[in-house]
Amino acid sequence: MRSCKMVRVASVLGLVMLSVALLILSLISYVSLKKDNIFGAPRAAGPGGPRMYMFHAGFRSQFALKFLDPSFVPITNSLSHELQEKPSKWAFNRTAFAHQRQEILQHVDVIKNFSLTKNSVRIGQLMHYDYSSHKYWKNKHLSPKRLSTGILMYTLASAICEEIHLYGFWPFGFDPHTREDLPYHYYDKKGTKFTTKWQESHQLPAEFQLLYRMHGEGLAKLTLSHCA
């Protein structure tokens, strides 16, 4: 009888210790989330603008979800399927593209910003030092400290190209097809978290959402499939 009771007590103690361990891990995760402030809306979210929220799945991986905006299409395999497997449904809207080009040229001096001379070359040359391009994108509810190189390249392309196809603009730390960790932005580390450290410079998820909407409007063709 005593041995039975001791076994039961040991089992109860084991369950208690396991519960405490899980509670500690949960608290660590919660404190990490609070510290990074990843539940707060990014600065791009203005009145009526988009709100991006981050959450942890387990203790390692993370995903981005969109709330409070019915027009947003969740980032899932179905989105990738829509972008890749049904190209015939995408049609270039030449009229809307021409209108957007005129809007951009009203805010951005393309010749000044993108012309490189021997005396003007500097670190971060690609318009990072000149914020005229931010004026246009701010009207689209996108106002980070610095626009990403990807969105700046779109700004350049919109002024000099007849049609734009974007490849590889995927700002999340996981593969949309396999869910495996990916190198984030231009860093080599895989599975990097999008936290306030990134938001201090860029708003990549918000840029992706904007580009996806432009894809739907026929302004640019987004391609997310793997390179051959």
PDB file of C-alpha atoms in Angstrom:
ATOM      1  CA  MET A   1       0.000   0.000   0.000  1.00  0.00           C
ATOM      2  CA  ARG A   2       2.779   2.364   0.918  1.00  0.00           C
ATOM      3  CA  SER A   3       4.588   1.661  -2.346  1.00  0.00           C
ATOM      4  CA  CYS A   4       1.353   2.404  -4.252  1.00  0.00           C
ATOM      5  CA  LYS A   5       0.931   5.706  -2.445  1.00  0.00           C
ATOM      6  CA  MET A   6       4.558   6.613  -3.111  1.00  0.00           C
ATOM      7  CA  VAL A   7       4.108   5.885  -6.805  1.00  0.00           C
ATOM      8  CA  ARG A   8       0.993   8.073  -6.898  1.00  0.00           C
ATOM      9  CA  VAL A   9       2.779  10.881  -5.055  1.00  0.00           C
ATOM     10  CA  ALA A  10       5.726  10.606  -7.436  1.00  0.00           C
ATOM     11  CA  SER A  11       3.353  10.751 -10.418  1.00  0.00           C
ATOM     12  CA  VAL A  12       1.604  13.817  -9.024  1.00  0.00           C
ATOM     13  CA  LEU A  13       4.933  15.506  -8.343  1.00  0.00           C
ATOM     14  CA  GLY A  14       6.054  14.682 -11.867  1.00  0.00           C
ATOM     15  CA  LEU A  15       2.932  16.235 -13.349  1.00  0.00           C
ATOM     16  CA  VAL A  16       3.349  19.304 -11.144  1.00  0.00           C
ATOM     17  CA  MET A  17       6.972  19.713 -12.229  1.00  0.00           C
ATOM     18  CA  LEU A  18       5.985  19.315 -15.885  1.00  0.00           C
ATOM     19  CA  SER A  19       3.228  21.912 -15.481  1.00  0.00           C
ATOM     20  CA  VAL A  20       5.642  24.320 -13.813  1.00  0.00           C
ATOM     21  CA  ALA A  21       8.176  23.819 -16.608  1.00  0.00           C
ATOM     22  CA  LEU A  22       5.533  24.528 -19.260  1.00  0.00           C
ATOM     23  CA  LEU A  23       4.376  27.582 -17.336  1.00  0.00           C
ATOM     24  CA  ILE A  24       7.931  28.901 -17.175  1.00  0.00           C
ATOM     25  CA  LEU A  25       8.396  28.382 -20.919  1.00  0.00           C
ATOM     26  CA  SER A  26       5.098  30.150 -21.581  1.00  0.00           C
ATOM     27  CA  LEU A  27       6.144  33.072 -19.387  1.00  0.00           C
ATOM     28  CA  ILE A  28       9.491  33.298 -21.171  1.00  0.00           C
ATOM     29  CA  SER A  29       7.713  33.378 -24.519  1.00  0.00           C
ATOM     30  CA  TYR A  30       5.222  35.964 -23.255  1.00  0.00           C
ATOM     31  CA  VAL A  31       7.985  38.211 -21.916  1.00  0.00           C
ATOM     32  CA  SER A  32       9.819  37.881 -25.219  1.00  0.00           C
ATOM     33  CA  LEU A  33       6.710  38.917 -27.125  1.00  0.00           C
ATOM     34  CA  LYS A  34       6.149  41.861 -24.823  1.00  0.00           C
ATOM     35  CA  LYS A  35       9.749  42.924 -25.103  1.00  0.00           C
ATOM     36  CA  ASP A  36       9.648  42.846 -28.874  1.00  0.00           C
ATOM     37  CA  ASN A  37       6.230  44.488 -28.898  1.00  0.00           C
ATOM     38  CA  ILE A  38       5.201  42.298 -31.759  1.00  0.00           C
ATOM     39  CA  PHE A  39       1.545  42.524 -30.878  1.00  0.00           C
ATOM     40  CA  GLY A  40       1.519  46.260 -31.589  1.00  0.00           C
ATOM     41  CA  ALA A  41       0.476  47.654 -34.928  1.00  0.00           C
ATOM     42  CA  PRO A  42       3.330  48.967 -37.103  1.00  0.00           C
ATOM     43  CA  ARG A  43       3.769  52.667 -37.716  1.00  0.00           C
ATOM     44  CA  ALA A  44       2.357  52.236 -41.224  1.00  0.00           C
ATOM     45  CA  ALA A  45      -1.079  51.676 -39.777  1.00  0.00           C
ATOM     46  CA  GLY A  46      -2.788  55.029 -39.958  1.00  0.00           C
ATOM     47  CA  PRO A  47      -6.476  55.862 -39.809  1.00  0.00           C
ATOM     48  CA  GLY A  48      -8.185  53.248 -41.887  1.00  0.00           C
ATOM     49  CA  GLY A  49      -4.813  51.738 -42.751  1.00  0.00           C
ATOM     50  CA  PRO A  50      -3.722  48.122 -42.416  1.00  0.00           C
ATOM     51  CA  ARG A  51      -2.818  46.517 -39.112  1.00  0.00           C
ATOM     52  CA  MET A  52      -0.330  43.669 -39.020  1.00  0.00           C
ATOM     53  CA  TYR A  53       0.010  41.424 -35.998  1.00  0.00           C
ATOM     54  CA  MET A  54       2.586  38.760 -35.256  1.00  0.00           C
ATOM     55  CA  PHE A  55       2.225  35.671 -33.126  1.00  0.00           C
ATOM     56  CA  HIS A  56       4.393  32.708 -32.227  1.00  0.00           C
ATOM     57  CA  ALA A  57       3.430  29.163 -33.242  1.00  0.00           C
ATOM     58  CA  GLY A  58       5.187  27.074 -30.618  1.00  0.00           C
ATOM     59  CA  PHE A  59       8.433  28.554 -29.449  1.00  0.00           C
ATOM     60  CA  ARG A  60      10.347  28.800 -32.729  1.00  0.00           C
ATOM     61  CA  SER A  61       8.293  29.502 -35.821  1.00  0.00           C
ATOM     62  CA  GLN A  62       6.078  32.485 -36.466  1.00  0.00           C
ATOM     63  CA  PHE A  63       3.479  33.587 -38.929  1.00  0.00           C
ATOM     64  CA  ALA A  64       1.906  36.868 -39.928  1.00  0.00           C
ATOM     65  CA  LEU A  65      -1.849  37.259 -39.813  1.00  0.00           C
ATOM     66  CA  LYS A  66      -4.058  40.088 -40.947  1.00  0.00           C
ATOM     67  CA  PHE A  67      -6.994  41.209 -38.883  1.00  0.00           C
ATOM     68  CA  LEU A  68      -9.605  43.953 -39.187  1.00  0.00           C
ATOM     69  CA  ASP A  69      -9.187  44.240 -42.966  1.00  0.00           C
ATOM     70  CA  PRO A  70     -11.534  42.048 -45.029  1.00  0.00           C
ATOM     71  CA  SER A  71      -9.672  42.848 -48.250  1.00  0.00           C
ATOM     72  CA  PHE A  72      -6.531  41.078 -47.088  1.00  0.00           C
ATOM     73  CA  VAL A  73      -5.934  37.573 -48.421  1.00  0.00           C
ATOM     74  CA  PRO A  74      -4.223  35.422 -45.745  1.00  0.00           C
ATOM     75  CA  ILE A  75      -0.721  34.272 -46.542  1.00  0.00           C
ATOM     76  CA  THR A  76      -1.251  30.573 -47.130  1.00  0.00           C
ATOM     77  CA  ASN A  77      -0.501  27.968 -49.744  1.00  0.00           C
ATOM     78  CA  SER A  78      -3.723  29.005 -51.480  1.00  0.00           C
ATOM     79  CA  LEU A  79      -2.286  32.495 -51.989  1.00  0.00           C
ATOM     80  CA  SER A  80       0.855  31.034 -53.521  1.00  0.00           C
ATOM     81  CA  HIS A  81      -1.340  28.792 -55.697  1.00  0.00           C
ATOM     82  CA  GLU A  82      -3.332  31.796 -56.856  1.00  0.00           C
ATOM     83  CA  LEU A  83      -0.193  33.716 -57.775  1.00  0.00           C
ATOM     84  CA  GLN A  84       1.638  30.831 -59.465  1.00  0.00           C
ATOM     85  CA  GLU A  85      -0.836  28.337 -60.897  1.00  0.00           C
ATOM     86  CA  LYS A  86      -3.316  30.727 -62.468  1.00  0.00           C
ATOM     87  CA  PRO A  87      -1.201  33.252 -64.399  1.00  0.00           C
ATOM     88  CA  SER A  88      -3.830  33.513 -67.122  1.00  0.00           C
ATOM     89  CA  LYS A  89      -6.136  35.325 -64.714  1.00  0.00           C
ATOM     90  CA  TRP A  90      -3.594  38.118 -64.189  1.00  0.00           C
ATOM     91  CA  ALA A  91      -3.868  40.899 -66.724  1.00  0.00           C
ATOM     92  CA  PHE A  92      -1.684  43.981 -67.009  1.00  0.00           C
ATOM     93  CA  ASN A  93      -3.727  47.151 -66.456  1.00  0.00           C
ATOM     94  CA  ARG A  94      -1.919  49.574 -68.715  1.00  0.00           C
ATOM     95  CA  THR A  95      -4.220  52.494 -67.946  1.00  0.00           C
ATOM     96  CA  ALA A  96      -3.863  52.143 -64.174  1.00  0.00           C
ATOM     97  CA  PHE A  97      -0.099  51.655 -64.544  1.00  0.00           C
ATOM     98  CA  ALA A  98       0.245  54.866 -66.551  1.00  0.00           C
ATOM     99  CA  HIS A  99      -1.779  56.717 -63.919  1.00  0.00           C
ATOM    100  CA  GLN A 100       0.429  55.364 -61.141  1.00  0.00           C
ATOM    101  CA  ARG A 101       3.550  56.395 -63.053  1.00  0.00           C
ATOM    102  CA  GLN A 102       2.318  59.958 -63.255  1.00  0.00           C
ATOM    103  CA  GLU A 103       1.566  59.962 -59.527  1.00  0.00           C
ATOM    104  CA  ILE A 104       5.048  58.681 -58.683  1.00  0.00           C
ATOM    105  CA  LEU A 105       6.753  61.198 -60.971  1.00  0.00           C
ATOM    106  CA  GLN A 106       4.919  63.994 -59.166  1.00  0.00           C
ATOM    107  CA  HIS A 107       6.755  63.028 -55.962  1.00  0.00           C
ATOM    108  CA  VAL A 108      10.004  61.470 -57.159  1.00  0.00           C
ATOM    109  CA  ASP A 109      12.710  63.047 -59.298  1.00  0.00           C
ATOM    110  CA  VAL A 110      13.860  59.846 -60.953  1.00  0.00           C
ATOM    111  CA  ILE A 111      16.805  61.405 -62.789  1.00  0.00           C
ATOM    112  CA  LYS A 112      18.137  63.004 -59.611  1.00  0.00           C
ATOM    113  CA  ASN A 113      17.567  60.005 -57.373  1.00  0.00           C
ATOM    114  CA  PHE A 114      18.746  57.223 -59.639  1.00  0.00           C
ATOM    115  CA  SER A 115      21.544  58.831 -61.656  1.00  0.00           C
ATOM    116  CA  LEU A 116      24.985  57.858 -60.349  1.00  0.00           C
ATOM    117  CA  THR A 117      27.990  60.092 -60.910  1.00  0.00           C
ATOM    118  CA  LYS A 118      31.529  59.782 -59.612  1.00  0.00           C
ATOM    119  CA  ASN A 119      30.972  62.431 -56.961  1.00  0.00           C
ATOM    120  CA  SER A 120      27.495  61.359 -55.858  1.00  0.00           C
ATOM    121  CA  VAL A 121      27.967  57.656 -55.129  1.00  0.00           C
ATOM    122  CA  ARG A 122      27.519  56.883 -51.445  1.00  0.00           C
ATOM    123  CA  ILE A 123      26.494  54.089 -49.103  1.00  0.00           C
ATOM    124  CA  GLY A 124      22.821  53.262 -49.529  1.00  0.00           C
ATOM    125  CA  GLN A 125      22.769  55.201 -52.791  1.00  0.00           C
ATOM    126  CA  LEU A 126      19.478  53.785 -54.037  1.00  0.00           C
ATOM    127  CA  MET A 127      17.309  56.673 -52.829  1.00  0.00           C
ATOM    128  CA  HIS A 128      17.762  55.709 -49.173  1.00  0.00           C
ATOM    129  CA  TYR A 129      19.220  59.127 -48.463  1.00  0.00           C
ATOM    130  CA  ASP A 130      16.581  61.028 -50.397  1.00  0.00           C
ATOM    131  CA  TYR A 131      13.100  60.734 -48.948  1.00  0.00           C
ATOM    132  CA  SER A 132      11.122  62.180 -51.848  1.00  0.00           C
ATOM    133  CA  SER A 133      10.003  58.654 -52.717  1.00  0.00           C
ATOM    134  CA  HIS A 134       8.480  58.301 -49.253  1.00  0.00           C
ATOM    135  CA  LYS A 135       5.950  61.019 -50.031  1.00  0.00           C
ATOM    136  CA  TYR A 136       4.219  58.882 -52.638  1.00  0.00           C
ATOM    137  CA  TRP A 137       4.181  55.698 -50.573  1.00  0.00           C
ATOM    138  CA  LYS A 138       3.007  57.570 -47.492  1.00  0.00           C
ATOM    139  CA  ASN A 139      -0.173  58.321 -49.412  1.00  0.00           C
ATOM    140  CA  LYS A 140      -0.569  54.538 -49.662  1.00  0.00           C
ATOM    141  CA  HIS A 141      -0.381  54.177 -45.852  1.00  0.00           C
ATOM    142  CA  LEU A 142       3.257  53.088 -46.008  1.00  0.00           C
ATOM    143  CA  SER A 143       5.624  55.281 -44.011  1.00  0.00           C
ATOM    144  CA  PRO A 144       8.584  53.386 -42.545  1.00  0.00           C
ATOM    145  CA  LYS A 145      11.826  54.969 -41.440  1.00  0.00           C
ATOM    146  CA  ARG A 146      13.352  53.621 -44.643  1.00  0.00           C
ATOM    147  CA  LEU A 147      11.670  51.980 -47.583  1.00  0.00           C
ATOM    148  CA  SER A 148      13.118  48.594 -48.468  1.00  0.00           C
ATOM    149  CA  THR A 149      15.367  48.203 -51.490  1.00  0.00           C
ATOM    150  CA  GLY A 150      12.644  46.093 -53.088  1.00  0.00           C
ATOM    151  CA  ILE A 151       9.989  48.808 -52.981  1.00  0.00           C
ATOM    152  CA  LEU A 152      12.562  51.367 -54.144  1.00  0.00           C
ATOM    153  CA  MET A 153      13.364  49.180 -57.139  1.00  0.00           C
ATOM    154  CA  TYR A 154       9.657  49.076 -57.922  1.00  0.00           C
ATOM    155  CA  THR A 155       9.631  52.892 -57.750  1.00  0.00           C
ATOM    156  CA  LEU A 156      12.464  53.018 -60.275  1.00  0.00           C
ATOM    157  CA  ALA A 157      10.904  50.382 -62.524  1.00  0.00           C
ATOM    158  CA  SER A 158       7.546  52.161 -62.553  1.00  0.00           C
ATOM    159  CA  ALA A 159       9.214  55.189 -64.112  1.00  0.00           C
ATOM    160  CA  ILE A 160      11.268  53.465 -66.816  1.00  0.00           C
ATOM    161  CA  CYS A 161       9.650  50.080 -67.537  1.00  0.00           C
ATOM    162  CA  GLU A 162       6.631  49.250 -69.642  1.00  0.00           C
ATOM    163  CA  GLU A 163       5.560  46.331 -67.437  1.00  0.00           C
ATOM    164  CA  ILE A 164       6.774  45.095 -64.045  1.00  0.00           C
ATOM    165  CA  HIS A 165       7.218  41.513 -62.824  1.00  0.00           C
ATOM    166  CA  LEU A 166       8.437  41.065 -59.243  1.00  0.00           C
ATOM    167  CA  TYR A 167      10.308  37.932 -58.167  1.00  0.00           C
ATOM    168  CA  GLY A 168      11.147  36.843 -54.649  1.00  0.00           C
ATOM    169  CA  PHE A 169       9.478  39.636 -52.692  1.00  0.00           C
ATOM    170  CA  TRP A 170       8.504  37.462 -49.730  1.00  0.00           C
ATOM    171  CA  PRO A 171       9.205  39.200 -46.399  1.00  0.00           C
ATOM    172  CA  PHE A 172       8.537  36.318 -44.016  1.00  0.00           C
ATOM    173  CA  GLY A 173      10.959  33.892 -42.407  1.00  0.00           C
ATOM    174  CA  PHE A 174       9.357  30.733 -43.835  1.00  0.00           C
ATOM    175  CA  ASP A 175       8.882  29.158 -47.250  1.00  0.00           C
ATOM    176  CA  PRO A 176       5.235  29.602 -48.403  1.00  0.00           C
ATOM    177  CA  HIS A 177       5.320  26.138 -49.986  1.00  0.00           C
ATOM    178  CA  THR A 178       7.177  24.025 -47.411  1.00  0.00           C
ATOM    179  CA  ARG A 179       6.959  26.224 -44.268  1.00  0.00           C
ATOM    180  CA  GLU A 180      10.687  25.695 -43.767  1.00  0.00           C
ATOM    181  CA  ASP A 181      12.790  28.521 -42.349  1.00  0.00           C
ATOM    182  CA  LEU A 182      14.219  30.985 -44.869  1.00  0.00           C
ATOM    183  CA  PRO A 183      16.978  33.599 -44.695  1.00  0.00           C
ATOM    184  CA  TYR A 184      15.214  36.845 -43.840  1.00  0.00           C
ATOM    185  CA  HIS A 185      15.753  39.961 -45.955  1.00  0.00           C
ATOM    186  CA  TYR A 186      19.466  40.174 -46.856  1.00  0.00           C
ATOM    187  CA  TYR A 187      20.671  38.358 -43.758  1.00  0.00           C
ATOM    188  CA  ASP A 188      21.863  34.738 -43.828  1.00  0.00           C
ATOM    189  CA  LYS A 189      20.268  33.676 -40.546  1.00  0.00           C
ATOM    190  CA  LYS A 190      17.187  31.544 -41.107  1.00  0.00           C
ATOM    191  CA  GLY A 191      13.916  31.953 -39.268  1.00  0.00           C
ATOM    192  CA  THR A 192      14.665  35.514 -38.188  1.00  0.00           C
ATOM    193  CA  LYS A 193      11.786  37.076 -36.297  1.00  0.00           C
ATOM    194  CA  PHE A 194      10.055  40.217 -37.535  1.00  0.00           C
ATOM    195  CA  THR A 195      10.133  42.296 -34.380  1.00  0.00           C
ATOM    196  CA  THR A 196      10.446  45.959 -33.481  1.00  0.00           C
ATOM    197  CA  LYS A 197      14.137  45.667 -34.410  1.00  0.00           C
ATOM    198  CA  TRP A 198      13.044  45.329 -38.042  1.00  0.00           C
ATOM    199  CA  GLN A 199      10.211  47.825 -37.726  1.00  0.00           C
ATOM    200  CA  GLU A 200      12.716  50.496 -36.750  1.00  0.00           C
ATOM    201  CA  SER A 201      13.924  50.409 -40.360  1.00  0.00           C
ATOM    202  CA  HIS A 202      11.459  48.641 -42.646  1.00  0.00           C
ATOM    203  CA  GLN A 203       7.834  47.524 -42.774  1.00  0.00           C
ATOM    204  CA  LEU A 204       8.248  44.550 -45.061  1.00  0.00           C
ATOM    205  CA  PRO A 205       4.935  42.751 -44.358  1.00  0.00           C
ATOM    206  CA  ALA A 206       3.052  45.992 -45.043  1.00  0.00           C
ATOM    207  CA  GLU A 207       5.029  46.456 -48.270  1.00  0.00           C
ATOM    208  CA  PHE A 208       4.157  42.923 -49.340  1.00  0.00           C
ATOM    209  CA  GLN A 209       0.468  43.493 -48.647  1.00  0.00           C
ATOM    210  CA  LEU A 210       0.557  46.665 -50.737  1.00  0.00           C
ATOM    211  CA  LEU A 211       2.340  44.927 -53.606  1.00  0.00           C
ATOM    212  CA  TYR A 212      -0.142  42.056 -53.460  1.00  0.00           C
ATOM    213  CA  ARG A 213      -3.008  44.522 -53.782  1.00  0.00           C
ATOM    214  CA  MET A 214      -1.213  46.100 -56.749  1.00  0.00           C
ATOM    215  CA  HIS A 215      -0.882  42.608 -58.230  1.00  0.00           C
ATOM    216  CA  GLY A 216      -4.658  42.278 -58.036  1.00  0.00           C
ATOM    217  CA  GLU A 217      -5.061  45.659 -59.719  1.00  0.00           C
ATOM    218  CA  GLY A 218      -2.838  44.633 -62.633  1.00  0.00           C
ATOM    219  CA  LEU A 219      -0.023  47.065 -61.796  1.00  0.00           C
ATOM    220  CA  ALA A 220       2.676  44.451 -61.182  1.00  0.00           C
ATOM    221  CA  LYS A 221       2.954  40.671 -61.496  1.00  0.00           C
ATOM    222  CA  LEU A 222       4.062  38.989 -58.260  1.00  0.00           C
ATOM    223  CA  THR A 223       5.871  35.668 -58.590  1.00  0.00           C
ATOM    224  CA  LEU A 224       6.644  33.573 -55.515  1.00  0.00           C
ATOM    225  CA  SER A 225       7.697  30.272 -57.053  1.00  0.00           C
ATOM    226  CA  HIS A 226      11.219  28.904 -56.610  1.00  0.00           C
ATOM    227  CA  CYS A 227      13.860  29.957 -59.117  1.00  0.00           C
ATOM    228  CA  ALA A 228      14.662  27.312 -61.718  1.00  0.00           C
TER     229      ALA A 228
END
